[in-house]
Amino acid sequence: SSTMMEAIKSLLGLGPKVDYAELKKQGAIILDVRSKGEFAGGHIKGSVNIPVDSLPNNTSRFTDKNKPIITCCASGMRSGMAKNILKSKGYTQVYNGGSWMRLQHKLN
């Protein structure tokens, strides 16, 4: 059913098109939730690396809960989890940017 698909899409953050470049201009934080090793192998310039498993204990680094945060990882799975963690902690503007490589292209 299409409503089911819509629900899944919004769950995965595939709803309305997000202008990531515009968010970045507005000072969005780019949060890469891959492992430190993966991050070391390449990442978006200026992004913050907090592996998803340690994110619940490290959200205090983001003091402004209304500042946009774009999460990314290798595929979009972990960044989706990270988005849910941040949302559950009261962050209002969290976007799942999916794969960091694809996100990098959208930012330019």
mmCIF file of C-alpha atoms in Angstrom:
data_model
loop_
_atom_site.group_PDB
_atom_site.id
_atom_site.type_symbol
_atom_site.label_atom_id
_atom_site.label_comp_id
_atom_site.label_asym_id
_atom_site.label_seq_id
_atom_site.Cartn_x
_atom_site.Cartn_y
_atom_site.Cartn_z
ATOM 1 C CA SER A 1 0.000 0.000 0.000
ATOM 2 C CA SER A 2 1.222 3.499 -0.788
ATOM 3 C CA THR A 3 0.592 4.818 2.734
ATOM 4 C CA MET A 4 2.891 2.097 4.025
ATOM 5 C CA MET A 5 5.555 3.213 1.533
ATOM 6 C CA GLU A 6 5.108 6.834 2.618
ATOM 7 C CA ALA A 7 5.474 5.814 6.252
ATOM 8 C CA ILE A 8 8.664 3.910 5.469
ATOM 9 C CA LYS A 9 9.998 6.802 3.390
ATOM 10 C CA SER A 10 9.397 9.349 6.147
ATOM 11 C CA LEU A 11 10.922 6.922 8.640
ATOM 12 C CA LEU A 12 14.038 6.726 6.473
ATOM 13 C CA GLY A 13 13.985 10.488 6.010
ATOM 14 C CA LEU A 14 13.205 10.205 2.298
ATOM 15 C CA GLY A 15 10.274 12.580 2.543
ATOM 16 C CA PRO A 16 10.366 16.090 1.044
ATOM 17 C CA LYS A 17 13.583 17.043 -0.761
ATOM 18 C CA VAL A 18 16.067 18.593 1.593
ATOM 19 C CA ASP A 19 18.416 21.308 0.328
ATOM 20 C CA TYR A 20 21.568 20.178 2.133
ATOM 21 C CA ALA A 21 23.737 22.900 0.601
ATOM 22 C CA GLU A 22 21.319 25.530 1.930
ATOM 23 C CA LEU A 23 21.332 23.916 5.389
ATOM 24 C CA LYS A 24 25.121 23.962 5.361
ATOM 25 C CA LYS A 25 25.074 27.672 4.494
ATOM 26 C CA GLN A 26 22.846 28.160 7.536
ATOM 27 C CA GLY A 27 25.535 26.559 9.682
ATOM 28 C CA ALA A 28 24.245 23.006 9.876
ATOM 29 C CA ILE A 29 26.430 20.516 11.732
ATOM 30 C CA ILE A 30 27.428 17.539 9.593
ATOM 31 C CA LEU A 31 27.567 14.539 11.894
ATOM 32 C CA ASP A 32 29.344 11.450 10.575
ATOM 33 C CA VAL A 33 28.364 8.460 12.712
ATOM 34 C CA ARG A 34 30.728 5.891 11.192
ATOM 35 C CA SER A 35 33.571 4.306 13.171
ATOM 36 C CA LYS A 36 36.733 6.327 13.762
ATOM 37 C CA GLY A 37 38.589 4.071 11.304
ATOM 38 C CA GLU A 38 36.034 4.610 8.544
ATOM 39 C CA PHE A 39 36.065 8.359 9.207
ATOM 40 C CA ALA A 40 39.863 8.417 9.004
ATOM 41 C CA GLY A 41 39.622 6.809 5.566
ATOM 42 C CA GLY A 42 37.751 9.812 4.171
ATOM 43 C CA HIS A 43 34.990 12.190 5.214
ATOM 44 C CA ILE A 44 33.273 15.481 4.457
ATOM 45 C CA LYS A 45 35.506 18.428 5.304
ATOM 46 C CA GLY A 46 34.427 19.989 8.582
ATOM 47 C CA SER A 47 32.186 17.117 9.632
ATOM 48 C CA VAL A 48 32.058 15.889 13.229
ATOM 49 C CA ASN A 49 32.686 12.191 13.899
ATOM 50 C CA ILE A 50 30.757 10.513 16.709
ATOM 51 C CA PRO A 51 30.211 6.772 16.098
ATOM 52 C CA VAL A 52 26.493 5.941 16.403
ATOM 53 C CA ASP A 53 27.026 3.601 19.382
ATOM 54 C CA SER A 54 28.579 6.400 21.441
ATOM 55 C CA LEU A 55 26.174 9.114 20.237
ATOM 56 C CA PRO A 56 23.606 8.781 23.070
ATOM 57 C CA ASN A 57 26.293 9.846 25.571
ATOM 58 C CA ASN A 58 27.762 12.600 23.397
ATOM 59 C CA THR A 59 24.818 14.742 22.346
ATOM 60 C CA SER A 60 25.737 17.445 24.887
ATOM 61 C CA ARG A 61 28.320 18.631 22.335
ATOM 62 C CA PHE A 62 25.393 20.040 20.359
ATOM 63 C CA THR A 63 24.166 22.750 22.665
ATOM 64 C CA ASP A 64 21.606 24.370 20.348
ATOM 65 C CA LYS A 65 18.730 21.921 19.879
ATOM 66 C CA ASN A 66 17.268 24.022 17.067
ATOM 67 C CA LYS A 67 20.421 24.120 14.947
ATOM 68 C CA PRO A 68 20.206 21.881 11.876
ATOM 69 C CA ILE A 69 22.155 18.626 12.107
ATOM 70 C CA ILE A 70 22.744 16.439 9.041
ATOM 71 C CA THR A 71 23.676 12.854 9.880
ATOM 72 C CA CYS A 72 25.617 10.635 7.490
ATOM 73 C CA CYS A 73 27.365 7.252 7.450
ATOM 74 C CA ALA A 74 28.342 4.728 4.781
ATOM 75 C CA SER A 75 24.864 3.827 3.507
ATOM 76 C CA GLY A 76 22.215 5.672 5.509
ATOM 77 C CA MET A 77 21.364 2.958 8.053
ATOM 78 C CA ARG A 78 23.438 4.225 10.975
ATOM 79 C CA SER A 79 22.676 7.850 10.140
ATOM 80 C CA GLY A 80 18.971 6.968 10.318
ATOM 81 C CA MET A 81 19.518 5.516 13.787
ATOM 82 C CA ALA A 82 21.484 8.636 14.748
ATOM 83 C CA LYS A 83 18.626 10.849 13.554
ATOM 84 C CA ASN A 84 16.213 8.933 15.797
ATOM 85 C CA ILE A 85 18.576 9.245 18.785
ATOM 86 C CA LEU A 86 18.871 13.017 18.310
ATOM 87 C CA LYS A 87 15.123 13.452 17.749
ATOM 88 C CA SER A 88 14.420 11.496 20.944
ATOM 89 C CA LYS A 89 16.686 13.899 22.811
ATOM 90 C CA GLY A 90 14.760 16.933 21.628
ATOM 91 C CA TYR A 91 16.755 18.088 18.616
ATOM 92 C CA THR A 92 14.264 19.656 16.226
ATOM 93 C CA GLN A 93 16.082 19.900 12.866
ATOM 94 C CA VAL A 94 17.752 16.568 12.191
ATOM 95 C CA TYR A 95 18.182 15.327 8.633
ATOM 96 C CA ASN A 96 19.435 11.932 7.519
ATOM 97 C CA GLY A 97 21.939 12.775 4.783
ATOM 98 C CA GLY A 98 22.513 9.063 4.080
ATOM 99 C CA SER A 99 25.807 8.063 2.474
ATOM 100 C CA TRP A 100 28.531 10.605 3.236
ATOM 101 C CA MET A 101 29.851 10.309 -0.332
ATOM 102 C CA ARG A 102 26.477 11.144 -1.845
ATOM 103 C CA LEU A 103 25.933 13.876 0.727
ATOM 104 C CA GLN A 104 29.285 15.409 -0.185
ATOM 105 C CA HIS A 105 28.072 15.852 -3.782
ATOM 106 C CA LYS A 106 24.810 17.428 -2.595
ATOM 107 C CA LEU A 107 26.703 19.949 -0.483
ATOM 108 C CA ASN A 108 28.734 21.319 -3.378
#
